[in-house]
Amino acid sequence: MNPSRSLRPALLAIACVGALTLSACGGESDPLSSSSSGEGGGSGGEVVVGSADFSESTLLAHIYAGALKADGVNATTKTGIGSREVYLKALEEGSVDVMPEYTGALALYYDKDFDEVDPDKTYAALEGVLPEGMAVLEKSAAEDKDSIVVTQETAESQDLSAIGDLEGVAGDMTLGAPAEFKERAQGIPGLEETYGVTFGDFRALKPGQSMSGALANGQIDAANIFSTDPAIVENDFVVLDDPKKLYGSQNVVPLVRADVQDKVDETLNEVSAKLTTEKLQEMLRQTDVQKKDPDQVAADFLESEGLD
């Protein structure tokens, strides 16, 4: 979605939302080889849960598969499949049955003119553009998308809780973001048009440690960081609210083949009801910073939420 989401370099249209690292998420050397024995693709009653090649997607695949197995479904995983184009083809062909997805980015993939930002309207629009044979289950509250982040100290000293609060103080602040953020519609132009926020200076930085480190060290005053980045939790950063939805809606949602929908919908809807952005942040801190096994992190989450 990094997954696209606008939102990522092209309006949340990224296949790697919050793309962290495949090595951190335990992707398989053969992305179309199931992580456990079975015929695959839903044959023999098996449900195959796939993931894209970034750690958040892999973690979600383990959560989905773990919940299904706890409910008696013969579920396996195929992690690290690749980009959206690759894994959607796998879904269409039937070698994968379930994929974690993001509402806005997936809608934009199927409709290049898509520009809805309201979460419910985005979800409804997505349902209308999916190809025959595919369906989305209930969306979660968890989102992975662009955000404007400040330190706890800055939030308190400048009384900041939402992006619009920056309007009177941004002129004395430096914003750090990827270079393309300076020109793209949801970047600096969007901040100015939507919120009337104009930063005094801009510093082009690469996503990841360089961005979070610059913010933590005071080299920049605000940063463009994806909302589930574990650096937010690690550094106690404050994500400023985006009430006008400049960055659209990127709710995590299970995308499934219609022929397995009745088998998985109840279980995965229960999972979605428990997922939040904050919980994803914490789990990604464990997988990407502490280097814990994503399968174990998923199992711990399911147990803590009563879904095991």
Coordinates of C-alpha atoms in Angstrom, one line a residue, residues 99-288:
M99 CA -6.1 -11.8 1.3
P100 CA -5.8 -8.9 3.8
E101 CA -6.5 -5.7 1.9
Y102 CA -7.2 -1.9 2.3
T103 CA -10.4 -0.4 1.2
G104 CA -9.3 2.8 -0.5
A105 CA -6.3 1.4 -2.3
L106 CA -8.2 -1.6 -3.6
A107 CA -11.1 0.6 -4.8
L108 CA -8.6 2.8 -6.6
Y109 CA -7.0 -0.3 -8.2
Y110 CA -10.3 -1.3 -9.8
D111 CA -11.5 2.3 -10.5
K112 CA -8.7 4.7 -11.5
D113 CA -11.1 7.7 -10.9
F114 CA -12.0 6.7 -7.4
D115 CA -11.8 9.7 -5.0
E116 CA -14.1 8.9 -2.1
V117 CA -12.7 9.5 1.4
D118 CA -15.6 8.6 3.8
P119 CA -14.9 5.2 5.3
D120 CA -18.4 3.8 4.8
K121 CA -18.8 5.3 1.3
T122 CA -15.4 4.0 0.4
Y123 CA -16.4 0.5 1.5
A124 CA -19.7 0.6 -0.4
A125 CA -17.9 1.9 -3.5
L126 CA -15.4 -1.0 -3.2
E127 CA -18.2 -3.5 -3.1
G128 CA -19.5 -2.1 -6.4
V129 CA -16.2 -2.3 -8.3
L130 CA -15.0 -5.8 -7.3
P131 CA -14.9 -8.3 -10.1
E132 CA -17.3 -11.3 -10.1
G133 CA -16.2 -14.0 -7.8
M134 CA -14.7 -11.8 -5.2
A135 CA -16.1 -10.2 -2.1
V136 CA -15.0 -8.1 0.9
L137 CA -16.1 -9.0 4.4
E138 CA -16.7 -6.4 7.2
K139 CA -14.0 -3.7 7.4
S140 CA -12.0 -3.2 10.6
A141 CA -11.3 0.1 12.4
A142 CA -7.6 -0.4 11.7
E143 CA -6.1 1.7 9.0
D144 CA -2.6 2.0 7.4
K145 CA -2.2 5.3 5.6
D146 CA -0.3 8.6 5.5
S147 CA -0.4 10.6 8.7
I148 CA 1.2 13.8 10.1
V149 CA 3.0 13.0 13.3
V150 CA 4.7 15.1 16.0
T151 CA 6.5 14.4 19.2
Q152 CA 4.6 14.3 22.5
E153 CA 6.5 17.5 23.6
T154 CA 5.4 19.4 20.5
A155 CA 1.8 18.2 20.8
E156 CA 1.7 19.5 24.3
S157 CA 3.6 22.7 23.9
Q158 CA 1.6 23.7 20.7
D159 CA -1.7 22.3 21.8
L160 CA -1.9 20.0 18.8
S161 CA -4.4 17.1 18.4
A162 CA -5.5 17.5 14.8
I163 CA -3.9 18.6 11.5
G164 CA -5.9 21.8 11.5
D165 CA -4.3 22.8 14.8
L166 CA -1.1 23.4 12.9
E167 CA -2.5 26.3 10.9
G168 CA -1.2 29.0 13.3
V169 CA 2.1 27.5 14.1
A170 CA 3.3 25.5 11.1
G171 CA 5.1 28.6 9.7
D172 CA 7.7 28.2 12.4
M173 CA 8.0 24.4 11.9
T174 CA 9.9 22.1 9.5
L175 CA 8.1 19.2 7.9
G176 CA 9.9 16.0 7.1
A177 CA 8.5 13.7 4.4
P178 CA 9.5 11.7 1.3
A179 CA 10.5 14.0 -1.6
E180 CA 7.3 13.4 -3.6
F181 CA 5.3 14.7 -0.7
K182 CA 6.2 18.2 -1.7
E183 CA 4.3 18.0 -5.0
R184 CA 1.7 15.4 -4.7
A185 CA -2.0 16.2 -4.2
Q186 CA -2.2 14.7 -0.7
G187 CA 1.1 16.2 0.3
I188 CA 2.0 19.9 0.9
P189 CA -0.6 21.1 -1.7
G190 CA -3.3 19.1 0.1
L191 CA -2.3 20.4 3.6
E192 CA -2.5 23.9 2.3
E193 CA -5.8 23.5 0.4
T194 CA -7.6 21.3 2.9
Y195 CA -6.4 22.7 6.2
G196 CA -4.7 26.0 5.4
V197 CA -1.5 24.6 6.9
T198 CA 1.8 25.9 5.4
F199 CA 5.1 24.8 6.9
G200 CA 8.0 27.2 7.1
D201 CA 10.4 24.6 5.8
F202 CA 10.4 21.2 4.1
R203 CA 13.0 18.5 4.5
A204 CA 13.0 15.5 2.1
L205 CA 13.7 12.3 4.0
K206 CA 13.4 8.6 3.3
P207 CA 10.7 6.7 5.1
G208 CA 11.7 4.6 8.1
Q209 CA 14.4 5.2 10.6
S210 CA 15.8 8.3 9.0
M211 CA 12.3 10.0 9.3
S212 CA 11.5 8.8 12.8
G213 CA 15.0 9.5 14.0
A214 CA 14.9 13.1 12.6
L215 CA 11.6 13.7 14.4
A216 CA 12.8 12.2 17.7
N217 CA 16.1 14.2 17.5
G218 CA 14.4 17.5 16.8
Q219 CA 15.8 17.9 13.3
I220 CA 12.3 18.2 12.0
D221 CA 9.1 19.3 13.9
A222 CA 6.5 17.1 12.1
A223 CA 6.8 14.1 9.9
N224 CA 4.8 12.2 7.3
I225 CA 4.7 8.6 8.7
F226 CA 2.4 5.7 7.9
S227 CA -0.1 5.2 10.6
T228 CA 0.9 1.7 11.7
D229 CA 4.7 2.3 11.6
P230 CA 6.0 0.8 14.9
A231 CA 8.2 3.9 15.3
I232 CA 5.1 5.8 16.5
V233 CA 4.7 3.4 19.4
E234 CA 8.4 3.1 20.1
N235 CA 8.8 6.9 20.3
D236 CA 5.5 7.8 21.8
F237 CA 4.8 10.0 18.8
V238 CA 1.4 11.7 18.4
V239 CA -0.6 11.1 15.2
L240 CA -2.6 14.2 14.4
D241 CA -6.3 13.5 13.6
D242 CA -7.4 14.0 10.0
P243 CA -11.1 14.9 10.3
K244 CA -11.4 16.2 6.7
K245 CA -10.0 12.8 5.4
L246 CA -7.2 14.3 3.4
Y247 CA -5.6 10.9 3.4
G248 CA -8.7 9.0 2.5
S249 CA -9.9 5.8 4.1
Q250 CA -7.7 2.7 4.2
N251 CA -9.5 0.3 6.5
V252 CA -8.0 -3.2 6.7
V253 CA -10.5 -5.6 5.2
P254 CA -10.5 -9.3 4.2
L255 CA -10.8 -9.9 0.5
V256 CA -12.1 -13.4 -0.3
R257 CA -13.2 -15.6 -3.1
A258 CA -16.9 -15.8 -3.1
D259 CA -16.9 -19.6 -3.1
V260 CA -15.3 -19.6 0.4
Q261 CA -17.2 -16.6 1.8
D262 CA -19.8 -18.6 3.8
K263 CA -17.0 -20.7 5.3
V264 CA -14.9 -17.7 6.6
D265 CA -17.1 -14.7 7.0
E266 CA -18.3 -15.1 10.6
T267 CA -14.8 -15.8 11.9
L268 CA -13.0 -13.0 9.9
N269 CA -15.8 -10.5 10.8
E270 CA -15.0 -11.2 14.4
V271 CA -11.3 -10.6 13.8
S272 CA -12.1 -7.3 12.0
A273 CA -14.2 -6.2 15.0
K274 CA -11.2 -6.5 17.2
L275 CA -8.5 -4.9 15.0
T276 CA -7.5 -1.3 15.6
T277 CA -4.6 0.8 14.2
E278 CA -3.1 0.9 17.7
K279 CA -3.2 -2.8 18.0
L280 CA -1.5 -3.2 14.6
Q281 CA 1.2 -0.7 15.7
E282 CA 2.0 -2.7 18.7
M283 CA 2.1 -6.1 16.9
L284 CA 4.3 -4.6 14.2
R285 CA 6.6 -3.3 16.9
Q286 CA 7.0 -6.9 18.1
T287 CA 7.6 -8.3 14.6
D288 CA 9.7 -5.6 13.0

